[in-house]
CSV table of C-alpha atoms in Angstrom, one decimal:
chain,number,residue,atom,x,y,z
Z,982,MET,CA,0.0,0.0,0.0
Z,983,PRO,CA,1.2,3.6,-0.6
Z,984,PRO,CA,2.2,5.8,2.4
Z,985,LYS,CA,-0.7,6.8,4.5
Z,986,VAL,CA,-2.4,10.0,3.3
Z,987,ARG,CA,-4.3,12.1,5.8
Z,988,ARG,CA,-8.0,11.7,4.9
Z,989,ALA,CA,-10.1,14.9,4.7
Z,990,THR,CA,-13.1,15.1,7.1
Z,991,LEU,CA,-16.4,16.9,6.9
Z,992,ALA,CA,-15.0,19.3,9.5
Z,993,THR,CA,-12.0,20.1,7.3
Z,994,VAL,CA,-14.2,21.0,4.4
Z,995,ALA,CA,-16.6,22.9,6.6
Z,996,ALA,CA,-13.8,25.0,8.0
Z,997,SER,CA,-12.5,25.8,4.5
Z,998,ALA,CA,-16.0,26.8,3.3
Z,999,GLY,CA,-16.9,28.8,6.4
Z,1000,VAL,CA,-20.1,26.7,6.9
Z,1001,SER,CA,-21.3,24.2,9.4
Z,1002,VAL,CA,-20.5,20.5,9.3
Z,1003,THR,CA,-24.3,19.9,8.9
Z,1004,THR,CA,-24.3,21.9,5.7
Z,1005,VAL,CA,-21.4,20.0,4.2
Z,1006,SER,CA,-23.1,16.7,5.2
Z,1007,LYS,CA,-26.3,17.8,3.3
Z,1008,VAL,CA,-24.2,18.4,0.2
Z,1009,VAL,CA,-22.5,15.1,0.4
Z,1010,ASN,CA,-25.8,13.3,0.8
Z,1011,GLY,CA,-27.5,15.1,-2.0
Z,1012,ARG,CA,-30.0,17.1,0.2
Z,1013,SER,CA,-31.9,19.8,-1.6
Z,1014,ASP,CA,-32.1,22.3,1.3
Z,1015,VAL,CA,-28.7,24.0,0.5
Z,1016,GLY,CA,-28.4,27.2,-1.6
Z,1017,PRO,CA,-26.9,26.9,-5.1
Z,1018,GLU,CA,-23.9,29.1,-4.3
Z,1019,THR,CA,-23.1,27.3,-1.1
Z,1020,ARG,CA,-23.5,24.0,-2.7
Z,1021,ALA,CA,-21.1,25.0,-5.6
Z,1022,LEU,CA,-18.5,26.2,-3.0
Z,1023,VAL,CA,-18.8,23.0,-0.9
Z,1024,GLU,CA,-18.6,20.7,-3.9
Z,1025,SER,CA,-15.5,22.6,-5.2
Z,1026,LEU,CA,-13.8,22.2,-1.8
Z,1027,LEU,CA,-14.8,18.5,-1.6
Z,1028,GLU,CA,-12.9,18.1,-4.9
Z,1029,GLN,CA,-9.9,20.0,-3.7
Z,1030,HIS,CA,-9.7,18.0,-0.4
Z,1031,ALA,CA,-10.4,14.7,-2.2
Z,1032,TYR,CA,-13.0,14.0,0.4
Z,1033,ILE,CA,-14.1,10.3,0.5
Z,1034,GLY,CA,-17.6,9.9,1.9
Z,1035,ARG,CA,-18.5,6.9,4.1
Z,1036,ARG,CA,-20.6,4.2,2.5
Z,1037,SER,CA,-24.2,3.9,3.5
Z,1038,PRO,CA,-25.2,1.2,5.9
Z,1039,ALA,CA,-27.0,-0.7,3.1
Z,1040,ALA,CA,-23.8,-0.8,1.1
Z,1041,LYS,CA,-21.8,-2.0,4.1
Z,1042,GLY,CA,-24.1,-4.9,4.7
Z,1043,SER,CA,-24.8,-6.0,1.1
Z,1044,GLU,CA,-22.9,-8.8,-0.3
Z,1045,ALA,CA,-24.1,-7.8,-3.8
Z,1046,THR,CA,-22.2,-4.5,-3.6
Z,1047,ALA,CA,-19.2,-4.6,-5.9
Z,1048,ARG,CA,-15.9,-4.4,-4.1
Z,1049,VAL,CA,-13.4,-4.4,-7.0
Z,1050,GLU,CA,-13.7,-2.1,-10.1
Z,1051,LEU,CA,-12.6,-3.6,-13.4
Z,1052,MET,CA,-12.1,-0.6,-15.7
Z,1053,PHE,CA,-11.7,-0.5,-19.5
Z,1054,ASN,CA,-11.2,2.3,-22.0
Z,1055,GLY,CA,-13.2,2.5,-25.2
Z,1056,GLU,CA,-14.9,-0.4,-26.9
Z,1057,LEU,CA,-14.8,-3.9,-25.5
Z,1058,ASN,CA,-13.7,-6.7,-27.8
Z,1059,ALA,CA,-12.8,-10.4,-27.7
Z,1060,TYR,CA,-9.7,-9.6,-25.7
Z,1061,SER,CA,-11.8,-7.8,-23.1
Z,1062,ILE,CA,-14.2,-10.6,-22.7
Z,1063,GLU,CA,-11.4,-13.1,-21.8
Z,1064,ILE,CA,-10.1,-10.7,-19.2
Z,1065,ILE,CA,-13.6,-10.2,-17.7
Z,1066,GLN,CA,-14.2,-13.9,-17.6
Z,1067,GLY,CA,-10.9,-14.5,-15.7
Z,1068,VAL,CA,-11.6,-11.7,-13.2
Z,1069,LEU,CA,-15.2,-12.8,-12.6
Z,1070,GLU,CA,-14.2,-16.4,-12.0
Z,1071,ALA,CA,-11.5,-15.4,-9.5
Z,1072,GLY,CA,-13.9,-13.0,-7.8
Z,1073,GLY,CA,-16.4,-15.8,-7.4
Z,1074,ASP,CA,-13.8,-18.0,-5.9
Z,1075,ALA,CA,-12.8,-15.3,-3.5
Z,1076,GLY,CA,-16.4,-14.3,-2.6
Z,1077,VAL,CA,-15.8,-10.8,-4.0
Z,1078,ALA,CA,-18.2,-9.0,-6.4
Z,1079,VAL,CA,-16.8,-7.2,-9.4
Z,1080,ALA,CA,-18.1,-4.1,-11.2
Z,1081,VAL,CA,-17.1,-3.7,-14.9
Z,1082,SER,CA,-17.0,-0.2,-16.3
Z,1083,VAL,CA,-15.9,1.6,-19.4
Z,1084,ARG,CA,-14.2,4.9,-18.7
Z,1085,PRO,CA,-14.5,7.4,-21.6
Z,1086,ARG,CA,-11.3,8.8,-22.9
Z,1087,ALA,CA,-10.5,12.2,-21.5
Z,1088,ALA,CA,-10.9,15.0,-24.1
Z,1089,ALA,CA,-8.3,17.7,-24.7
Z,1090,GLY,CA,-8.6,20.4,-22.1
Z,1091,THR,CA,-10.4,18.2,-19.6
Z,1092,ASP,CA,-10.7,19.5,-16.1
Z,1093,PRO,CA,-7.6,18.4,-14.1
Z,1094,SER,CA,-9.8,17.6,-11.1
Z,1095,ARG,CA,-11.6,14.8,-13.1
Z,1096,PRO,CA,-9.3,12.0,-11.8
Z,1097,ARG,CA,-9.8,13.1,-8.2
Z,1098,GLY,CA,-13.6,13.1,-8.6
Z,1099,TRP,CA,-13.5,9.7,-10.3
Z,1100,ALA,CA,-11.4,8.1,-7.6
Z,1101,ARG,CA,-13.4,9.6,-4.8
Z,1102,ASP,CA,-16.6,8.3,-6.3
Z,1103,LEU,CA,-15.1,4.8,-6.5
Z,1104,ALA,CA,-14.1,4.9,-2.9
Z,1105,ALA,CA,-17.4,6.3,-1.8
Z,1106,ALA,CA,-19.2,3.5,-3.6
Z,1107,GLY,CA,-17.3,0.9,-1.5
Z,1108,ARG,CA,-14.6,-0.3,-3.9
Z,1109,ARG,CA,-11.6,-1.9,-2.3
Z,1110,ALA,CA,-9.3,-1.8,-5.4
Z,1111,VAL,CA,-9.2,-1.0,-9.1
Z,1112,ILE,CA,-8.1,-3.3,-11.9
Z,1113,ALA,CA,-7.4,-1.3,-15.1
Z,1114,VAL,CA,-7.1,-2.3,-18.7
Z,1115,VAL,CA,-6.6,1.1,-20.3
Z,1116,ASP,CA,-5.0,2.9,-23.2
Z,1117,GLU,CA,-3.3,5.5,-21.1
Z,1118,LEU,CA,-2.7,5.7,-17.4
Z,1119,THR,CA,-1.7,9.2,-16.3
Z,1120,SER,CA,0.2,10.3,-13.2
Z,1121,ALA,CA,-3.0,12.2,-12.2
Z,1122,ASP,CA,-4.9,8.9,-12.3
Z,1123,ILE,CA,-2.3,7.2,-10.1
Z,1124,ALA,CA,-2.1,10.1,-7.7
Z,1125,ALA,CA,-5.9,10.3,-7.3
Z,1126,LEU,CA,-6.2,6.5,-6.6
Z,1127,THR,CA,-3.3,6.8,-4.1
Z,1128,ARG,CA,-5.0,9.7,-2.3
Z,1129,ALA,CA,-8.3,7.7,-2.2
Z,1130,ARG,CA,-6.4,4.7,-0.8
Z,1131,LEU,CA,-7.4,2.5,-3.7
Z,1132,PRO,CA,-4.8,-0.1,-4.7
Z,1133,LEU,CA,-4.3,-0.3,-8.5
Z,1134,VAL,CA,-3.4,-3.3,-10.7
Z,1135,VAL,CA,-2.9,-2.8,-14.4
Z,1136,ILE,CA,-3.4,-5.7,-16.9
Z,1137,ASP,CA,-1.1,-5.8,-20.0
Z,1138,PRO,CA,-0.1,-2.2,-19.5
Z,1139,LEU,CA,0.1,-0.2,-22.8
Z,1140,ASN,CA,2.3,2.5,-21.1
Z,1141,LEU,CA,4.5,2.1,-18.1
Z,1142,GLN,CA,4.7,5.1,-15.7
Z,1143,ARG,CA,7.7,6.0,-13.6
Z,1144,GLU,CA,5.7,5.2,-10.5
Z,1145,ARG,CA,5.8,1.6,-9.2
Z,1146,VAL,CA,2.5,0.5,-10.6
Z,1147,THR,CA,1.6,-3.1,-10.0
Z,1148,SER,CA,0.9,-4.9,-13.3
Z,1149,VAL,CA,0.1,-8.3,-14.8
Z,1150,GLY,CA,1.2,-9.2,-18.3
Z,1151,SER,CA,2.6,-12.0,-20.4
Z,1152,THR,CA,5.9,-12.8,-22.0
Z,1153,ASN,CA,5.3,-10.6,-25.1
Z,1154,PHE,CA,8.9,-10.7,-26.3
Z,1155,ALA,CA,9.0,-14.5,-26.2
Z,1156,GLY,CA,5.6,-14.6,-27.9
Z,1157,GLY,CA,6.8,-12.4,-30.8
Z,1158,MET,CA,9.9,-14.4,-31.2
Z,1159,ALA,CA,8.0,-17.7,-31.3
Z,1160,ALA,CA,5.6,-16.4,-34.0
Z,1161,ALA,CA,8.5,-15.3,-36.2
Z,1162,GLN,CA,10.5,-18.5,-35.6
Z,1163,HIS,CA,7.4,-20.6,-36.6
Z,1164,LEU,CA,7.2,-18.7,-39.9
Z,1165,LEU,CA,10.9,-19.0,-40.5
Z,1166,ALA,CA,10.7,-22.7,-40.0
Z,1167,LEU,CA,8.1,-22.9,-42.7
Z,1168,GLY,CA,10.6,-21.3,-45.1
Z,1169,HIS,CA,9.2,-17.7,-45.1
Z,1170,ARG,CA,11.8,-14.9,-45.4
Z,1171,ARG,CA,9.5,-12.0,-46.3
Z,1172,ILE,CA,7.6,-11.6,-43.0
Z,1173,GLY,CA,5.6,-8.4,-42.2
Z,1174,TYR,CA,4.3,-7.2,-38.9
Z,1175,VAL,CA,1.0,-5.3,-38.1
Z,1176,GLY,CA,0.8,-4.4,-34.5
Z,1177,GLY,CA,-0.4,-1.8,-32.0
Z,1178,ALA,CA,0.6,1.7,-31.1
Z,1179,THR,CA,4.3,2.5,-31.3
Z,1180,ARG,CA,4.2,3.8,-27.7
Z,1181,SER,CA,2.6,0.6,-26.4
Z,1182,ALA,CA,5.0,-1.4,-24.2
Z,1183,CYS,CA,3.4,-4.8,-25.0
Z,1184,ASN,CA,3.5,-3.9,-28.7
Z,1185,GLN,CA,7.2,-3.0,-28.5
Z,1186,ALA,CA,8.0,-6.3,-26.8
Z,1187,ARG,CA,6.2,-8.3,-29.5
Z,1188,LEU,CA,7.8,-6.3,-32.3
Z,1189,HIS,CA,11.3,-6.7,-30.7
Z,1190,GLY,CA,10.8,-10.4,-30.3
Z,1191,TYR,CA,9.8,-10.7,-34.0
Z,1192,ARG,CA,12.8,-8.6,-35.1
Z,1193,ALA,CA,15.2,-10.6,-32.9
Z,1194,ALA,CA,14.1,-13.9,-34.5
Z,1195,LEU,CA,14.5,-12.5,-38.0
Z,1196,GLU,CA,17.9,-10.9,-37.3
Z,1197,ALA,CA,19.2,-14.1,-35.6
Z,1198,ALA,CA,18.3,-15.9,-38.9
Z,1199,GLY,CA,20.1,-13.3,-41.0
Z,1200,VAL,CA,16.8,-12.0,-42.4
Z,1201,SER,CA,16.5,-8.2,-42.9
Z,1202,VAL,CA,13.3,-6.4,-42.0
Z,1203,PRO,CA,12.4,-3.5,-44.4
Z,1204,ASP,CA,10.9,-0.5,-42.8
Z,1205,ASP,CA,7.7,-0.7,-44.8
Z,1206,TYR,CA,7.1,-4.3,-43.5
Z,1207,GLN,CA,6.1,-2.8,-40.1
Z,1208,ARG,CA,2.7,-1.2,-39.6
Z,1209,ALA,CA,1.2,0.3,-36.4
Z,1210,GLY,CA,-2.4,0.5,-35.2
Z,1211,ASP,CA,-4.6,-0.2,-32.2
Z,1212,PHE,CA,-4.8,-4.0,-32.2
Z,1213,ARG,CA,-8.2,-3.7,-34.0
Z,1214,TYR,CA,-9.7,-5.4,-37.0
Z,1215,ARG,CA,-9.6,-2.2,-39.0
Z,1216,ASP,CA,-5.9,-1.9,-38.4
Z,1217,GLY,CA,-5.3,-5.4,-39.8
Z,1218,LEU,CA,-7.4,-4.5,-42.8
Z,1219,ALA,CA,-5.5,-1.3,-43.5
Z,1220,GLY,CA,-2.1,-2.6,-42.5
Z,1221,GLY,CA,-2.6,-5.9,-44.4
Z,1222,ALA,CA,-3.6,-3.9,-47.5
Z,1223,ALA,CA,-0.6,-1.7,-47.3
Z,1224,LEU,CA,1.8,-4.7,-47.0
Z,1225,LEU,CA,0.1,-6.7,-49.8
Z,1226,ASP,CA,0.2,-3.8,-52.2
Z,1227,LEU,CA,4.0,-3.4,-51.9
Z,1228,PRO,CA,6.0,-4.2,-55.0
Z,1229,SER,CA,7.6,-7.1,-53.1
Z,1230,PRO,CA,4.8,-8.1,-50.6
Z,1231,PRO,CA,5.5,-10.4,-47.6
Z,1232,THR,CA,4.6,-14.1,-47.9
Z,1233,ALA,CA,3.7,-14.1,-44.2
Z,1234,VAL,CA,2.3,-11.6,-41.6
Z,1235,PHE,CA,2.6,-11.7,-37.9
Z,1236,ALA,CA,-0.3,-9.7,-36.4
Z,1237,GLY,CA,-0.2,-8.2,-32.9
Z,1238,SER,CA,-3.6,-9.5,-32.0
Z,1239,ASP,CA,-6.2,-12.0,-33.3
Z,1240,GLU,CA,-8.5,-9.1,-34.4
Z,1241,THR,CA,-5.7,-7.6,-36.4
Z,1242,ALA,CA,-4.9,-11.0,-37.9
Z,1243,ALA,CA,-8.6,-11.3,-39.0
Z,1244,GLY,CA,-8.3,-8.0,-40.7
Z,1245,VAL,CA,-5.1,-9.1,-42.6
Z,1246,ILE,CA,-6.9,-12.3,-43.7
Z,1247,GLU,CA,-9.8,-10.2,-45.1
Z,1248,ALA,CA,-7.3,-7.9,-46.9
Z,1249,ALA,CA,-5.8,-11.0,-48.5
Z,1250,ARG,CA,-9.2,-12.3,-49.6
Z,1251,GLU,CA,-10.1,-8.9,-51.2
Z,1252,ARG,CA,-6.9,-9.3,-53.3
Z,1253,GLY,CA,-7.7,-12.9,-54.4
Z,1254,LEU,CA,-5.1,-14.4,-52.1
Z,1255,ARG,CA,-5.7,-17.6,-50.2
Z,1256,VAL,CA,-4.6,-18.2,-46.6
Z,1257,PRO,CA,-2.4,-20.1,-46.0
Z,1258,ASP,CA,-1.6,-21.1,-49.7
Z,1259,ASP,CA,-0.6,-17.6,-50.8
Z,1260,LEU,CA,-0.1,-15.9,-47.4
Z,1261,SER,CA,0.5,-17.3,-43.9
Z,1262,VAL,CA,-0.9,-15.3,-40.9
Z,1263,VAL,CA,-0.1,-15.6,-37.2
Z,1264,GLY,CA,-2.1,-13.7,-34.5
Z,1265,PHE,CA,-1.6,-13.0,-30.8
Z,1266,ASP,CA,-4.0,-13.6,-27.8
Z,1267,ASP,CA,-5.9,-16.9,-28.7
Z,1268,THR,CA,-9.3,-15.4,-28.2
Z,1269,GLU,CA,-12.6,-16.7,-29.7
Z,1270,VAL,CA,-11.7,-14.9,-32.9
Z,1271,ALA,CA,-8.8,-17.3,-33.5
Z,1272,ARG,CA,-10.9,-20.3,-33.1
Z,1273,LEU,CA,-13.8,-19.0,-35.3
Z,1274,SER,CA,-11.5,-17.6,-38.0
Z,1275,SER,CA,-11.6,-19.2,-41.5
Z,1276,PRO,CA,-9.1,-20.9,-41.6
Z,1277,PRO,CA,-8.6,-21.3,-37.8
Z,1278,LEU,CA,-5.9,-19.0,-36.8
Z,1279,THR,CA,-2.4,-19.9,-35.8
Z,1280,THR,CA,-1.7,-17.6,-32.9
Z,1281,VAL,CA,0.4,-16.9,-29.8
Z,1282,ARG,CA,-1.7,-17.8,-26.7
Z,1283,GLN,CA,-1.7,-15.1,-24.1
Z,1284,PRO,CA,-3.3,-16.5,-20.9
Z,1285,LEU,CA,-5.8,-13.7,-20.6
Z,1286,ARG,CA,-8.2,-15.5,-18.2
Z,1287,GLU,CA,-5.3,-16.4,-16.0
Z,1288,MET,CA,-4.0,-12.8,-16.1
Z,1289,GLY,CA,-7.4,-11.6,-15.0
Z,1290,GLY,CA,-7.4,-14.0,-12.1
Z,1291,VAL,CA,-3.9,-13.0,-11.0
Z,1292,ALA,CA,-4.9,-9.4,-11.2
Z,1293,LEU,CA,-7.9,-9.9,-9.0
Z,1294,ARG,CA,-6.0,-11.9,-6.3
Z,1295,THR,CA,-3.2,-9.3,-6.4
Z,1296,ALA,CA,-5.6,-6.4,-5.9
Z,1297,LEU,CA,-7.2,-8.1,-2.9
Z,1298,ARG,CA,-3.7,-8.7,-1.4
Z,1299,LEU,CA,-2.9,-5.0,-1.8
Z,1300,ALA,CA,-6.3,-4.0,-0.3
Z,1301,ALA,CA,-5.5,-6.2,2.7
Z,1302,GLY,CA,-2.1,-4.3,3.2
Z,1303,GLU,CA,0.1,-7.2,2.1
Z,1304,LYS,CA,3.5,-6.6,0.6
Z,1305,LEU,CA,4.3,-8.1,-2.8
Z,1306,ASP,CA,7.5,-9.8,-3.8
Z,1307,SER,CA,7.3,-8.2,-7.3
Z,1308,HIS,CA,5.3,-5.3,-8.8
Z,1309,HIS,CA,5.1,-7.0,-12.2
Z,1310,VAL,CA,4.1,-10.5,-13.0
Z,1311,GLU,CA,4.5,-12.1,-16.5
Z,1312,LEU,CA,2.7,-15.3,-17.4
Z,1313,ALA,CA,4.1,-17.5,-20.2
Z,1314,THR,CA,2.8,-17.3,-23.8
Z,1315,GLU,CA,2.5,-20.4,-26.0
Z,1316,LEU,CA,2.4,-20.8,-29.8
Z,1317,VAL,CA,-0.8,-22.6,-31.0
Z,1318,VAL,CA,-0.5,-23.9,-34.5
Z,1319,ARG,CA,-3.8,-24.1,-36.6
Z,1320,GLY,CA,-4.6,-23.7,-40.2
Z,1321,SER,CA,-3.6,-20.2,-41.2
Z,1322,THR,CA,0.1,-21.0,-41.7
Z,1323,ALA,CA,1.9,-23.3,-44.2
Z,1324,ARG,CA,5.2,-23.7,-46.0
Z,1325,VAL,CA,6.1,-21.0,-48.4
């Protein structure tokens, strides 16, 4: 747990506002018998002091009240569903309820107090910890959760902050290397990569693993054989099209996610190419997309459900004040060979 932060009280806020504790209590509890100017002043000071209200008696006694927040950014997809399943199963085993939320991306010029209000609301709702699967985790987010005394665990972090953020991921570098080595063993030498955002830590690890395998085999990687995106189907469609329209297109593509791989397969189909006869494709994650793909997708299995379970148990340990041996856990990846790859 982070160092103890002195928690603001109703009296603290009342003294700052120059009103009675009763008035502040009315604002906190949503009572209507407070003037608009006084209400605005008190609410502003509640934000400044990061006041965390006590839970209602009903919330304290209800087993149905969620105790851990599982937060995503943006649209949910097959990857998200696997994570949710793992967290829910672990929560059921631990007798802990889980709330799943999608936090909208902050727009430019967003009020800097937004993270404080968000964290305060979570604490007031009785959450014990937060598990985040997000595009960006800012220092303001981390500071707000620390002030609210809410432990944070990040799954498969896209960006790594300087702070010691507890995270759960997989062996992305080894997975990228295994994918490239599989294609090399099939005789491919022109191997492209369609991945995630260039700033993404997990994408960088997969890309470096892919490059390491090719370089060890003495195979050069042209700059135009690498395409960035957001691990989505549309990125595979666009990136695959760009690769296949090159004067010397790749004979195989390693995609940074199963959804991206599905987009690459569609880009090949649109050009009259057959997978795997004309193009071999390898994905990453081993979600339902890989198993339902046509042909079934060769992919690097990322143990997403297990990662969700580890994140839930780690969050509960932090909430209980336990010390961790490591702030980052990596679970092993595994190559799963199906029908989307063949000899060149």
